[in-house]
GROMACS .gro file of C-alpha atoms in nm:
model
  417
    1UNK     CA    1   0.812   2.013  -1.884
    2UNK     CA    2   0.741   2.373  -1.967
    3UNK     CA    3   0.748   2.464  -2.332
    4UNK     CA    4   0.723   2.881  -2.432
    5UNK     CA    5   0.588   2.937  -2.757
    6UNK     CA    6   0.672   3.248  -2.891
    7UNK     CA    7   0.627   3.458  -3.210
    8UNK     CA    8   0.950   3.498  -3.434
    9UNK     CA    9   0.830   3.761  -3.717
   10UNK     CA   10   0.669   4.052  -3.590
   11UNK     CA   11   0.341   3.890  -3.476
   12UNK     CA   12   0.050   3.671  -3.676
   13UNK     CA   13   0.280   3.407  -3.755
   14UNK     CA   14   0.027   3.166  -3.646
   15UNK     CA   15   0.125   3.101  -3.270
   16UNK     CA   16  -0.222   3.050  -3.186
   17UNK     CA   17  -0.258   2.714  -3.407
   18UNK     CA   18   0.067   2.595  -3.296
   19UNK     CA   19  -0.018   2.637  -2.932
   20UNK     CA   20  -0.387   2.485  -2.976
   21UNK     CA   21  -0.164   2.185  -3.138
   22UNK     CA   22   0.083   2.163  -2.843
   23UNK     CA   23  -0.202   2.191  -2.555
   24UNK     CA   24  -0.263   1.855  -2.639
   25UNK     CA   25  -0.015   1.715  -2.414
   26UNK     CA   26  -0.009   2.023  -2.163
   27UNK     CA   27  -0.242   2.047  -1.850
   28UNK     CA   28  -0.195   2.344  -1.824
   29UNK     CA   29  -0.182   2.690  -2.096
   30UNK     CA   30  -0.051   3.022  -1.952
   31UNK     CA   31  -0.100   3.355  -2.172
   32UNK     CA   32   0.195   3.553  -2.042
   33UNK     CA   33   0.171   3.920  -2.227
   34UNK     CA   34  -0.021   4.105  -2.433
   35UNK     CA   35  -0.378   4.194  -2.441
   36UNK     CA   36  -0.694   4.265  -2.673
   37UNK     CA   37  -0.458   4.396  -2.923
   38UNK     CA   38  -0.360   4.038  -3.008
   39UNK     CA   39  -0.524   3.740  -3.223
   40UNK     CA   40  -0.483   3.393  -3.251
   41UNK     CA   41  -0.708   3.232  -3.547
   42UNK     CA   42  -0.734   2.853  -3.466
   43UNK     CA   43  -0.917   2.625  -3.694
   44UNK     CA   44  -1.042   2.253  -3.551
   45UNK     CA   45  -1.264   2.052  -3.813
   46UNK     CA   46  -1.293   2.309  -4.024
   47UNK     CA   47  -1.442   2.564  -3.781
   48UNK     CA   48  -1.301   2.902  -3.690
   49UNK     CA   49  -1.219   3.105  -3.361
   50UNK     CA   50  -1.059   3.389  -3.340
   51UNK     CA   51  -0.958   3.420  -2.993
   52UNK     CA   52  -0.742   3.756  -2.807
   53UNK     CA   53  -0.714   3.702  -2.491
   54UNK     CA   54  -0.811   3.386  -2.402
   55UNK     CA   55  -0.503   3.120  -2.381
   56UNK     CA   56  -0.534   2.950  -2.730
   57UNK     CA   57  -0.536   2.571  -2.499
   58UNK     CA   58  -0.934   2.647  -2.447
   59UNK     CA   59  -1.048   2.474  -2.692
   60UNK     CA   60  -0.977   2.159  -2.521
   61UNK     CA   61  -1.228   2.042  -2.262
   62UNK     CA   62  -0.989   1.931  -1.968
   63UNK     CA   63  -0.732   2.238  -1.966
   64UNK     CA   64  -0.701   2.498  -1.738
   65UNK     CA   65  -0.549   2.823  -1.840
   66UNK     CA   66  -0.430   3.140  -1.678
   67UNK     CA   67  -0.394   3.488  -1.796
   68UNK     CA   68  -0.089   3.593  -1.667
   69UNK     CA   69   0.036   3.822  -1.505
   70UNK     CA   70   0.203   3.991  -1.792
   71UNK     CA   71  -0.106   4.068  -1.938
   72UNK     CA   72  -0.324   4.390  -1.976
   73UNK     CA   73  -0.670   4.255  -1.948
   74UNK     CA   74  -0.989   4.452  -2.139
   75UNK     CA   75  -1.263   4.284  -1.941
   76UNK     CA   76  -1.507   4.379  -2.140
   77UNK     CA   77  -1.360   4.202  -2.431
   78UNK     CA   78  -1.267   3.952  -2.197
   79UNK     CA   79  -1.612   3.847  -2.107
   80UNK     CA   80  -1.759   3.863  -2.484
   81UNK     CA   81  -1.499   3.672  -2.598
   82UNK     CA   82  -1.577   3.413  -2.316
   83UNK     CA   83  -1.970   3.416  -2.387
   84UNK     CA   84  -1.820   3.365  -2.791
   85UNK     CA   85  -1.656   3.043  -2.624
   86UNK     CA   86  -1.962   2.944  -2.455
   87UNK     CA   87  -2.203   3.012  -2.764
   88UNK     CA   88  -2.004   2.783  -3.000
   89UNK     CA   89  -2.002   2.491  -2.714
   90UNK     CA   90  -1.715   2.536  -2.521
   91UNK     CA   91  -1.770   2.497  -2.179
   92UNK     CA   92  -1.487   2.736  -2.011
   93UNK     CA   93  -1.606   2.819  -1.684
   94UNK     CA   94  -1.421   2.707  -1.415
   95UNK     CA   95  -1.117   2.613  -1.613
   96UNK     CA   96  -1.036   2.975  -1.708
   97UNK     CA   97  -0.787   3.233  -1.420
   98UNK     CA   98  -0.662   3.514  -1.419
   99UNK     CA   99  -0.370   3.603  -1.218
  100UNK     CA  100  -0.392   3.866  -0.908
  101UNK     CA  101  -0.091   4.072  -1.047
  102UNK     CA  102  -0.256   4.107  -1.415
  103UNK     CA  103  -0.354   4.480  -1.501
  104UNK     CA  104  -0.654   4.651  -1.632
  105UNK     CA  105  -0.747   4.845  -1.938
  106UNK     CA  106  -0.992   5.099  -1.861
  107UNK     CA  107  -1.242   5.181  -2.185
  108UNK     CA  108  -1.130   5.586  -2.126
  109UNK     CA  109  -0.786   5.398  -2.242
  110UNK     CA  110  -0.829   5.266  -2.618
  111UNK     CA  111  -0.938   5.693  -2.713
  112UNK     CA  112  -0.668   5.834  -2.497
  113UNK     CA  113  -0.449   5.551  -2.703
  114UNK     CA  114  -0.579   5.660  -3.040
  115UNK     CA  115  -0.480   6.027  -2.956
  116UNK     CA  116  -0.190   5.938  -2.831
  117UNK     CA  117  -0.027   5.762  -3.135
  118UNK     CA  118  -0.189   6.074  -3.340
  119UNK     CA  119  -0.024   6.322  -3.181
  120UNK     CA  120   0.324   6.155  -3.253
  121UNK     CA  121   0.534   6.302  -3.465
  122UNK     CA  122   0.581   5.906  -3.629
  123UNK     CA  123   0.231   5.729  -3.525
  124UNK     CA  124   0.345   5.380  -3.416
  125UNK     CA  125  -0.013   5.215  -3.572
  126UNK     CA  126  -0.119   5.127  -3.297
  127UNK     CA  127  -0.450   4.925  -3.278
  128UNK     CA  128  -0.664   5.142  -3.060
  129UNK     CA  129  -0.699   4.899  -2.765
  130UNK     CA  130  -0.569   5.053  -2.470
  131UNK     CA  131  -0.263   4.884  -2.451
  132UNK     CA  132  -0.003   5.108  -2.443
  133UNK     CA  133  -0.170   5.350  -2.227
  134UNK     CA  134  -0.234   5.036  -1.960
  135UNK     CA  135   0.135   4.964  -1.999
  136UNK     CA  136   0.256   5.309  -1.911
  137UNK     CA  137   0.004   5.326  -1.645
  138UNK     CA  138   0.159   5.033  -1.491
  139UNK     CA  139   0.550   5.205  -1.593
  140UNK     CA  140   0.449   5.484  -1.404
  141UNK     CA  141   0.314   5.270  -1.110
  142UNK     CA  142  -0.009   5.395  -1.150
  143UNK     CA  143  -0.203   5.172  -1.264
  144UNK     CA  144  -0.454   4.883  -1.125
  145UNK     CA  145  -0.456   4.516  -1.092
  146UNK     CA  146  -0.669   4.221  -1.074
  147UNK     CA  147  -0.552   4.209  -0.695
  148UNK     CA  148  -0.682   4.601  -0.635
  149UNK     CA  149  -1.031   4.552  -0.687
  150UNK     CA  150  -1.061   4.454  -0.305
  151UNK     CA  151  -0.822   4.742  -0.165
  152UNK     CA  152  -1.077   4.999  -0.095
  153UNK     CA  153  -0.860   5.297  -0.046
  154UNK     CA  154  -0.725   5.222  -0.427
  155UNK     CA  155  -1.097   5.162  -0.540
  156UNK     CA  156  -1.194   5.556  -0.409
  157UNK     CA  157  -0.915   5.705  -0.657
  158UNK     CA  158  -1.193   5.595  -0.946
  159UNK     CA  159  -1.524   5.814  -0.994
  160UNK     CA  160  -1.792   5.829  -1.216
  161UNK     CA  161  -1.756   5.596  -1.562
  162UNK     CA  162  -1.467   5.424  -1.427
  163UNK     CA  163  -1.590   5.317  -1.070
  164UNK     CA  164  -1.946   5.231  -1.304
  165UNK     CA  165  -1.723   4.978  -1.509
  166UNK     CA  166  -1.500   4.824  -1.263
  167UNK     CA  167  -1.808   4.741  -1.050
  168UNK     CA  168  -1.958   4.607  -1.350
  169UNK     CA  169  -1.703   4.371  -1.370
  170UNK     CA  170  -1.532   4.325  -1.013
  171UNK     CA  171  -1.677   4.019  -0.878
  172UNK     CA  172  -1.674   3.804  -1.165
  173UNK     CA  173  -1.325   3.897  -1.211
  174UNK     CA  174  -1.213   3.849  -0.868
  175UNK     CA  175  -1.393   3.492  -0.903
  176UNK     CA  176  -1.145   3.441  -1.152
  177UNK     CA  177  -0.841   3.554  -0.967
  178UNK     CA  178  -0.555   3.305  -0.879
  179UNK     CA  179  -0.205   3.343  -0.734
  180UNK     CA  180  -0.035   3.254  -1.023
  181UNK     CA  181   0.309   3.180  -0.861
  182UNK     CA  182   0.149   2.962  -0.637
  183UNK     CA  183  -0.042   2.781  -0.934
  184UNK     CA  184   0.318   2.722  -1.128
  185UNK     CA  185   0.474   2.617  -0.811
  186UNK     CA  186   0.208   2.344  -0.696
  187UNK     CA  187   0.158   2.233  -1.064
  188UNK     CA  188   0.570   2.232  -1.138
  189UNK     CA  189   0.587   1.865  -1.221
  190UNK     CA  190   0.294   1.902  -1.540
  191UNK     CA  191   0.322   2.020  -1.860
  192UNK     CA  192   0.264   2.341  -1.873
  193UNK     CA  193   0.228   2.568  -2.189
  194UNK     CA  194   0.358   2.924  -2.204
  195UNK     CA  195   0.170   3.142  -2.482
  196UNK     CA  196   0.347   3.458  -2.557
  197UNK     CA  197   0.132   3.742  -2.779
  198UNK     CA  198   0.262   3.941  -3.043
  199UNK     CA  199   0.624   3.846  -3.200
  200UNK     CA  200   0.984   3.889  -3.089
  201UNK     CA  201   1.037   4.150  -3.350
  202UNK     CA  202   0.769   4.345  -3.152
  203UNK     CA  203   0.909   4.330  -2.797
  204UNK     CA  204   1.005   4.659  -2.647
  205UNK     CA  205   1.384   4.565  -2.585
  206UNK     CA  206   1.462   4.364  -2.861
  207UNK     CA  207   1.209   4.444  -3.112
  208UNK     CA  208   1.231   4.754  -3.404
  209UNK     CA  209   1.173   5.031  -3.079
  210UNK     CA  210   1.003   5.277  -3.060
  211UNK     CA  211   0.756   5.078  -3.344
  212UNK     CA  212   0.692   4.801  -3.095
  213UNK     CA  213   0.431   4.651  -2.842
  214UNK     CA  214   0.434   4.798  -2.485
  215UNK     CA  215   0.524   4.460  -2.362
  216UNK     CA  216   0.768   4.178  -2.305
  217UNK     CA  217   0.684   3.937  -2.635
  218UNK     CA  218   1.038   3.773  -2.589
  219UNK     CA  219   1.091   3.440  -2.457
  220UNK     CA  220   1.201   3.590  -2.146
  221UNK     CA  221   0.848   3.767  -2.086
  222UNK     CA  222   0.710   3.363  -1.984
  223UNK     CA  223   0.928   3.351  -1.726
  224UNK     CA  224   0.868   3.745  -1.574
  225UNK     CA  225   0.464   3.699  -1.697
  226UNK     CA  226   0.393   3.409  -1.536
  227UNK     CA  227   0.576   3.393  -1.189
  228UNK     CA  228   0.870   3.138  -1.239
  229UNK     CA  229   1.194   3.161  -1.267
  230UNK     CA  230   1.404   3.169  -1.575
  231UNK     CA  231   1.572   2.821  -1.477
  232UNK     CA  232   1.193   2.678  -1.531
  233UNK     CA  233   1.184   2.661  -1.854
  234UNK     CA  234   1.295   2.375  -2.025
  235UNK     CA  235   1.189   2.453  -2.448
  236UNK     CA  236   1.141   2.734  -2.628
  237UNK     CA  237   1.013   2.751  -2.971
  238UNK     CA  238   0.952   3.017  -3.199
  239UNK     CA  239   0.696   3.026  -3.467
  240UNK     CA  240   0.767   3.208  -3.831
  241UNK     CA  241   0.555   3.228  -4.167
  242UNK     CA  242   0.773   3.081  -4.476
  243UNK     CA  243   0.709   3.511  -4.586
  244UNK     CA  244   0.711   3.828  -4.336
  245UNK     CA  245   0.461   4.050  -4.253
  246UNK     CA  246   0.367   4.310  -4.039
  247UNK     CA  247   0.094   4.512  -3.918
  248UNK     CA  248   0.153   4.894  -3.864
  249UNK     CA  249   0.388   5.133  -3.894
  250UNK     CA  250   0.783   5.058  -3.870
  251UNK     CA  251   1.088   4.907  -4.063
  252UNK     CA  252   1.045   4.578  -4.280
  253UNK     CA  253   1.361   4.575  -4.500
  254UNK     CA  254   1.201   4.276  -4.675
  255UNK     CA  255   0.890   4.488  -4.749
  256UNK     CA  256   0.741   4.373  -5.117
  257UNK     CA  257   0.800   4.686  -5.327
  258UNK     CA  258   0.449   4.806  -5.409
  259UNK     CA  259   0.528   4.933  -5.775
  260UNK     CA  260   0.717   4.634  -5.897
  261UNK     CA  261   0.625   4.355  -5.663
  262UNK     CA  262   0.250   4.482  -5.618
  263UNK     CA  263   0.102   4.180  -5.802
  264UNK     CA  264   0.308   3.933  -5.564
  265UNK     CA  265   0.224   4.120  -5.256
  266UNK     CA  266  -0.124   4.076  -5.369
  267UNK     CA  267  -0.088   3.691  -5.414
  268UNK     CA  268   0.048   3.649  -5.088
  269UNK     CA  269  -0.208   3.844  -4.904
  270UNK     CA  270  -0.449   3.721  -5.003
  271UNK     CA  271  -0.387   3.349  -5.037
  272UNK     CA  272  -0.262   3.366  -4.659
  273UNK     CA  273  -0.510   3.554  -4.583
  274UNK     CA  274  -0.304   3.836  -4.422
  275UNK     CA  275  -0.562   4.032  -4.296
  276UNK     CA  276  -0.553   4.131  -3.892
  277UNK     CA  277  -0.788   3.909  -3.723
  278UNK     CA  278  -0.839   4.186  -3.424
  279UNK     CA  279  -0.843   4.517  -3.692
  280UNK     CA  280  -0.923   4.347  -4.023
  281UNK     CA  281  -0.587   4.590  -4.170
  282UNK     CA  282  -0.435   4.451  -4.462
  283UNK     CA  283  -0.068   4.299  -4.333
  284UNK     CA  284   0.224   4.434  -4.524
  285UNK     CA  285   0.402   4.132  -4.693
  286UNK     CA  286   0.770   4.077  -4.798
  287UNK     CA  287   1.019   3.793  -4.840
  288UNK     CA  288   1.126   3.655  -4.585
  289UNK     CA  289   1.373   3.793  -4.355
  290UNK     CA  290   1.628   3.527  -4.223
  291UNK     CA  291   1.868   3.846  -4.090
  292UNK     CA  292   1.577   3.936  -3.849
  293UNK     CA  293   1.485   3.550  -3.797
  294UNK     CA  294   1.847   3.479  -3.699
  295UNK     CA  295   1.848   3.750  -3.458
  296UNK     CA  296   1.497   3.619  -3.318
  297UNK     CA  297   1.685   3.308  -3.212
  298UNK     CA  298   1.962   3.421  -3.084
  299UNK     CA  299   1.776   3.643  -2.896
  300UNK     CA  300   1.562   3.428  -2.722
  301UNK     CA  301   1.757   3.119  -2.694
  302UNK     CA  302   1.522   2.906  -2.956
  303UNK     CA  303   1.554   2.570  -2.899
  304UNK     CA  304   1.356   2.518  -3.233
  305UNK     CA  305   1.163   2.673  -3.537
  306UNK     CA  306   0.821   2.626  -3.599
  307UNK     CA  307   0.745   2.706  -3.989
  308UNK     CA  308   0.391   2.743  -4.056
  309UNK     CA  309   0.229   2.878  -4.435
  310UNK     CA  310   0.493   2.717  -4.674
  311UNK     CA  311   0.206   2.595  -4.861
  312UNK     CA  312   0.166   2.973  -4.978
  313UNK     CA  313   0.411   2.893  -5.223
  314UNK     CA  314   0.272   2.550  -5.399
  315UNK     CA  315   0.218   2.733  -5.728
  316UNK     CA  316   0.530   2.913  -5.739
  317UNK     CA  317   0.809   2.807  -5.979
  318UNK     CA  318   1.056   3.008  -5.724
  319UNK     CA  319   1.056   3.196  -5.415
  320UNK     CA  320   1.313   3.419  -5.262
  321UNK     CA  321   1.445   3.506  -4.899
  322UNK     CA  322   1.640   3.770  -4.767
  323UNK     CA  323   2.023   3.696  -4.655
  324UNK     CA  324   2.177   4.040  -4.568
  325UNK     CA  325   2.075   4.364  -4.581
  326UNK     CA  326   2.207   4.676  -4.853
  327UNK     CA  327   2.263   4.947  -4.624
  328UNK     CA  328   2.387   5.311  -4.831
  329UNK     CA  329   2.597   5.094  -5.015
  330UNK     CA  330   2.745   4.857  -4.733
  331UNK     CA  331   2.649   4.454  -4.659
  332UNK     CA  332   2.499   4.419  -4.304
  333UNK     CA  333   2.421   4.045  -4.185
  334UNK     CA  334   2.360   4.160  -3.874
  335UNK     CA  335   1.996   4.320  -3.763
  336UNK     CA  336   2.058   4.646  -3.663
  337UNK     CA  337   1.936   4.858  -3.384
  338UNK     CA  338   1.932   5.167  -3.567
  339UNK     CA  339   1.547   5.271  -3.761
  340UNK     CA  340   1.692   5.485  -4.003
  341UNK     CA  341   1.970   5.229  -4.147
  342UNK     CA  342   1.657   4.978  -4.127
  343UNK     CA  343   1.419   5.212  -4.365
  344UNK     CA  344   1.712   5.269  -4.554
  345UNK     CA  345   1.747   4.847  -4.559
  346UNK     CA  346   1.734   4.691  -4.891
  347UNK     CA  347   1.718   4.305  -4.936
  348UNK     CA  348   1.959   4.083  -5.077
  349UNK     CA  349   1.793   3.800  -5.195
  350UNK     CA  350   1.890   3.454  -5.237
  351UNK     CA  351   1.640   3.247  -5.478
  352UNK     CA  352   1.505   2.875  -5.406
  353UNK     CA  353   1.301   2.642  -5.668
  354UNK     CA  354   0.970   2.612  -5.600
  355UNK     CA  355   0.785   2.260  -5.585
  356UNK     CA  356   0.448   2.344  -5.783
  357UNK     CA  357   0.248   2.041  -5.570
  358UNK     CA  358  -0.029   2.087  -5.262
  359UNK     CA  359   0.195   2.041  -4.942
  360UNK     CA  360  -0.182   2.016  -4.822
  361UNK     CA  361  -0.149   1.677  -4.926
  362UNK     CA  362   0.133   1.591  -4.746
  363UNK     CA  363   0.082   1.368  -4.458
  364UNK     CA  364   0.437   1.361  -4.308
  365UNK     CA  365   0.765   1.556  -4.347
  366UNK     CA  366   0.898   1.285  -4.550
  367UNK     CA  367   0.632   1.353  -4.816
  368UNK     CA  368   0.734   1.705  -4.885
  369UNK     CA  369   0.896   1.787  -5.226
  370UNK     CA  370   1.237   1.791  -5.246
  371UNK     CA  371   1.260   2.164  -5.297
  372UNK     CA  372   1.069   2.214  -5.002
  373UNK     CA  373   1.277   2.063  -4.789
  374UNK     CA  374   1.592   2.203  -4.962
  375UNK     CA  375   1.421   2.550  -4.852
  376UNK     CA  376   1.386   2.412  -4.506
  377UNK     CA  377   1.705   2.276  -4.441
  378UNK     CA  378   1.881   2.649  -4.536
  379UNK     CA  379   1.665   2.804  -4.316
  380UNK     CA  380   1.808   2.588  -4.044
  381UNK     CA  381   2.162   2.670  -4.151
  382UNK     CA  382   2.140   2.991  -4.175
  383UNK     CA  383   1.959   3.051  -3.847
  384UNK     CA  384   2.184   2.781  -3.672
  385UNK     CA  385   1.818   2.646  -3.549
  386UNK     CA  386   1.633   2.325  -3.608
  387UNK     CA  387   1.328   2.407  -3.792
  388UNK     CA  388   1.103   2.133  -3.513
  389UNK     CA  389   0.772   2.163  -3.633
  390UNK     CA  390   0.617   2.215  -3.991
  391UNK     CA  391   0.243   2.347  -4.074
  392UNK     CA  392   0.116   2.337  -4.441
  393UNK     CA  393  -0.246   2.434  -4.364
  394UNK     CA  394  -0.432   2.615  -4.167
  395UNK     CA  395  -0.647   2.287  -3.974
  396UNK     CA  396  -0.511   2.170  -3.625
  397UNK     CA  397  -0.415   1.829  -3.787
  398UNK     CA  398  -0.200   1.967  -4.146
  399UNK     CA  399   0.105   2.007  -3.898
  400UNK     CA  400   0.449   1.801  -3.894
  401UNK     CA  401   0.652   1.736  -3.618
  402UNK     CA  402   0.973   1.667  -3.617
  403UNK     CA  403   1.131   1.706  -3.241
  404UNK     CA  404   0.871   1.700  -2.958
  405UNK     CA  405   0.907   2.036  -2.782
  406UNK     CA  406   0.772   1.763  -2.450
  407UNK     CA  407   1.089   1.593  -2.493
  408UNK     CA  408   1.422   1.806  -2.417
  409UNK     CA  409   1.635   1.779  -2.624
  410UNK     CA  410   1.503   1.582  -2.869
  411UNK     CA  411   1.587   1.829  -3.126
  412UNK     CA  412   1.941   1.777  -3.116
  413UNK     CA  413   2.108   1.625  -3.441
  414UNK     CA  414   1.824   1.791  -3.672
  415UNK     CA  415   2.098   2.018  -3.853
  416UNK     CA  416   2.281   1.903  -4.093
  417UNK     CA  417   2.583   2.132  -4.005
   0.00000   0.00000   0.00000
């Protein structure tokens, strides 16, 4: 089986915990996009790690996992985050790839990145890594590989800093290297994991362009990052918050209004803890969006939901979700393409009870309130998608699943409708 987890909101919807979850019963993890710019928080007994570039399937002692070829790989970062691995006990060497056709951020990158997004007219927010210049690099055919290190006439085009660095680096990266193709193809009968980075609302086709990621963050990016075909994968699952948020600049249409919803923005921020885990930014927060959800499914062909911080809301006596969209006076239920009817976006709202009890204490999806699952079960009509898996914590064992993603199929009569 191979199962693609992928974010639904625009990014830290907590893919990395769901993925840690699902590696369970995967041999093998594969991180298909993205690069330093991203990060996955996964707790396990109460201990932290905040990982970026490492597939979040580490943290279990007999998986192997591959950075893909979709990727834009810092190795500096790379190799601190790896000796942050190895200084909390986890034993990664040998079990950690990279793939040949991955590309390279170059440190000259994450200042020419900074000035970059500066020097637009609407700065995008970027986070400073490097990404976006290593994506255009690699646009403009330009750029280098994992695979180049070793071609010596593509080696002499870098002097000074550069050539300094990448020899730095170069043979324990090459170490590393794998033909990822090759890898899927021999291991095509396992389970095999598909992380995606980022969230669908992000991806620079589908997402809210030009105040997107450089890279594919769509389901379709596991098949084009990793070296299979498209037929290969058999679930895909998309992870959302029970709120939105978003990092950076860009349309939110669900946005909390900071003058008359500042003191709920507040509560929501800071009881999930909506802080960037790779720039420590306060997140934006607003209702959540079930226009831009729907679209995220339809999309991406989502198989299933995964719904992770509804226990945000235990001490609420109601929450609210957006249903459609206010544009200049006319109803839109469909996301639109266009930024300026999106800033111009204002929520309709449709309000829920709330169920004033600790989900935390929940121990199965039969357990939860009535209200919560009332909540639930709208989502799922709405969207026309099973909502699979539930999360009401932030530990590796306060999740609830309701339709194995390692069973096709098995989501099938979960709607109601």
């Amino acid at each position: 089986m191979k199962v693609v987890v992928i974010g639904a909101q625009w990014g830290d919807e907590g893919k990395g915990k769901i993925v840690d979850y699902l590696a369970e019963d995967a041999q093998y993890v594969v991180r298909y996009s993205g690069g330093p710019n991203a990060g996955h928080t996964i707790v396990v007994d109460g201990k932290q790690y905040a990982l970026h570039q490492v597939p979040s399937g580490i943290l279990y002692p007999n998986k192997k996992v591959y950075l893909g070829a979709g990727m834009v790989i810092d190795p500096e970062a790379l190799f601190n985050e790896l000796q942050m691995l190895k200084d909390n006990g986890i034993n990664w060497e040998g079990r950690v790839f990279i793939s040949d056709r991955a590309h390279l951020i170059l440190p000259k990158y994450r200042q020419m990145d900074k000035d970059r997004d500066a020097a637009r007219p609407r700065p995008i927010g970027t986070t400073g890594r490097g990404i976006g210049i290593a994506y255009g690099e690699k646009s403009n055919r330009d750029g280098l590989r994992l695979a180049d290190l070793d071609w010596e006439e593509k080696i002499s085009e870098y002097t000074g800093e550069d050539k300094e660095y990448l020899d730095k680096y170069k043979e324990r990266l090459l170490s590393m290297r794998v033909d990822l193709t090759a890898e899927m193809w021999k291991n095509r009968d396992s389970n095999i994991l598909f992380e995606g980075a980022q969230g669908a609302m992000l991806d620079i086709d589908s997402g809210t362009y030009p105040y997107v990621s450089s890279g594919p963050s769509c389901a379709a990016g596991a098949a084009v990052g990793s070296g299979i075909g498209p037929h290969d994968l058999d679930t895909i699952v998309g992870v959302f918050k029970a709120y939105e948020t978003r990092v950076g600049n860009g349309p939110m249409p669900s946005e909390f209004n900071a003058e008359s919803e500042g003191e709920l923005c507040e509560y929501v921020r800071n009881t999930g803890h909506e802080f960037g885990v790779t720039t420590g930014r306060p997140r934006r927060c607003g209702y959540l969006d079930l226009v831009a959800l729907r679209y995220a499914c339809r999309v991406n062909s989502l198989d299933g939901l995964v719904l992770t911080h509804l226990d945000i809301y235990d001490e609420m006596d109601q929450i609210e979700a957006c249903v459609a969209y206010d544009i200049n006076g006319k109803i839109v239920t469909d996301f639109p393409a266009n930024v300026d009817d999106m800033n111009n976006a204002k929520p309709i709202l449709e309000k829920f009870n709330g169920w004033k009890t600790s989900l935390r204490e929940c121990k199965s999806y039969e357990n939860l309130p009535a209200n919560a699952k009332n909540y639930i079960e709208f989502i799922e009509d709405f969207t026309a998608t099973p909502v699979t898996i539930v999360s009401v914590g932030s530990d590796r064992e306060e999740t609830f699943i309701r339709a194995d993603p390692w069973k096709k199929d098995s989501a099938k009569g979960l709607l109601a409708k």
